[in-house]
Amino acid sequence: MAKKRRFTRQVLERFEREGRGTGTHKSYIPWHRVTRSDPSSCGRSHLITWGGRQIELLSDLEWVACCFSMMAPNVIDIREQFPLSVETSCHELCDYDVAARALPLVPGTYQLAQELGVKHPMVPDEGTHFAWTMTTDLLLTLQTPEGARQLLAISCKYDSELDRRRTREKLRIEASYWARRNVRWLLISPSLYQELVALTLRRSFAWYSAAATTADQKSMAIEDARRSEGRSLTDTLVGIASHLGDMSLAQRAFWQSVWCGEIPLDLRRGWRPHLPISLLSSVAFLGLNPIASGRTSWIG
């Protein structure tokens, strides 16, 4: 039986040589990747396409959080497995705008761990120890109505993990890292959302991420959905397809309108097509999404 690969100083140095954790948009390379050459993750991995590149997620929970993130209309970039600087560094907005280099340098995780009085994560290094590079699961880049860029950092933990003292210590370092950068940080756990909502998003993702439909096609889907409230999803899609001329196109127009909030579908209905659809107010629809509504778990 092959031995399980472990993280070592040499592995982390290889990540740096490969340019991991650098770039934006299509050029971004995550720090941890779903590859045979990497130590395996504890969760089930997923590869999905968004923004013209493949996003690499290391657990079902990360996939759900990524789905919630994609629903925000002002998200212009998603960087997964984003590395946190161990040492003092420039602000992460420098990756987009050289003007951000005028911002003060901010402390890295090693200094913050000392300030918090907790041990920094380390890896073995030939009888000594080497500082581990911590990561944030998702770093979103948002565009404000004025055209400026903002960052939103998201960590994903299962509720059972939050009972562990060491997990909470590392999360405190991560939270402090983003707080010192004036970046909002959310901790997402399954207790913050309903499983049926997550299931509906995961099952409809293929339609959302397929070729984009036009504004006119989505407008037709929105009108038909409003007229079909209380009827099954199957009947609704048949009606949309009768106007658009194609069932696949009807699926895409419907679900892409749902994901952007133009059809505020009650996602708790589940994904099965025989179930009736019901629509919510915009506020209630937003409340189904813990990231859009800014909910976060408490780590103490």
GROMACS .gro file of C-alpha atoms in nm, residues 212-227 236 239-240 243-244 249-250 252-258 260 262-263 279:
model
   34
  212ALA     CA    1  -2.553   3.201  -2.058
  213THR     CA    2  -2.901   3.288  -2.176
  214THR     CA    3  -3.002   3.631  -2.306
  215ALA     CA    4  -3.190   3.896  -2.114
  216ASP     CA    5  -3.497   3.836  -2.332
  217GLN     CA    6  -3.487   3.460  -2.268
  218LYS     CA    7  -3.461   3.512  -1.894
  219SER     CA    8  -3.740   3.768  -1.907
  220MET     CA    9  -3.964   3.509  -2.070
  221ALA     CA   10  -3.872   3.253  -1.801
  222ILE     CA   11  -3.946   3.505  -1.525
  223GLU     CA   12  -4.291   3.584  -1.663
  224ASP     CA   13  -4.381   3.216  -1.703
  225ALA     CA   14  -4.255   3.134  -1.353
  226ARG     CA   15  -4.475   3.403  -1.200
  227ARG     CA   16  -4.778   3.273  -1.388
  236THR     CA   17  -4.336   2.548  -1.545
  239GLY     CA   18  -4.446   2.636  -2.044
  240ILE     CA   19  -4.112   2.816  -2.076
  243HIS     CA   20  -4.209   2.993  -2.574
  244LEU     CA   21  -3.834   2.941  -2.617
  249LEU     CA   22  -3.280   2.640  -2.305
  250ALA     CA   23  -3.581   2.662  -2.072
  252ARG     CA   24  -3.094   2.732  -1.835
  253ALA     CA   25  -3.312   3.042  -1.851
  254PHE     CA   26  -3.510   2.935  -1.543
  255TRP     CA   27  -3.221   2.838  -1.318
  256GLN     CA   28  -2.995   3.124  -1.422
  257SER     CA   29  -3.280   3.359  -1.331
  258VAL     CA   30  -3.317   3.183  -0.996
  260CYS     CA   31  -2.934   3.578  -0.981
  262GLU     CA   32  -3.475   3.743  -1.058
  263ILE     CA   33  -3.693   3.440  -0.986
  279LEU     CA   34  -4.192   3.241  -0.492
   0.00000   0.00000   0.00000
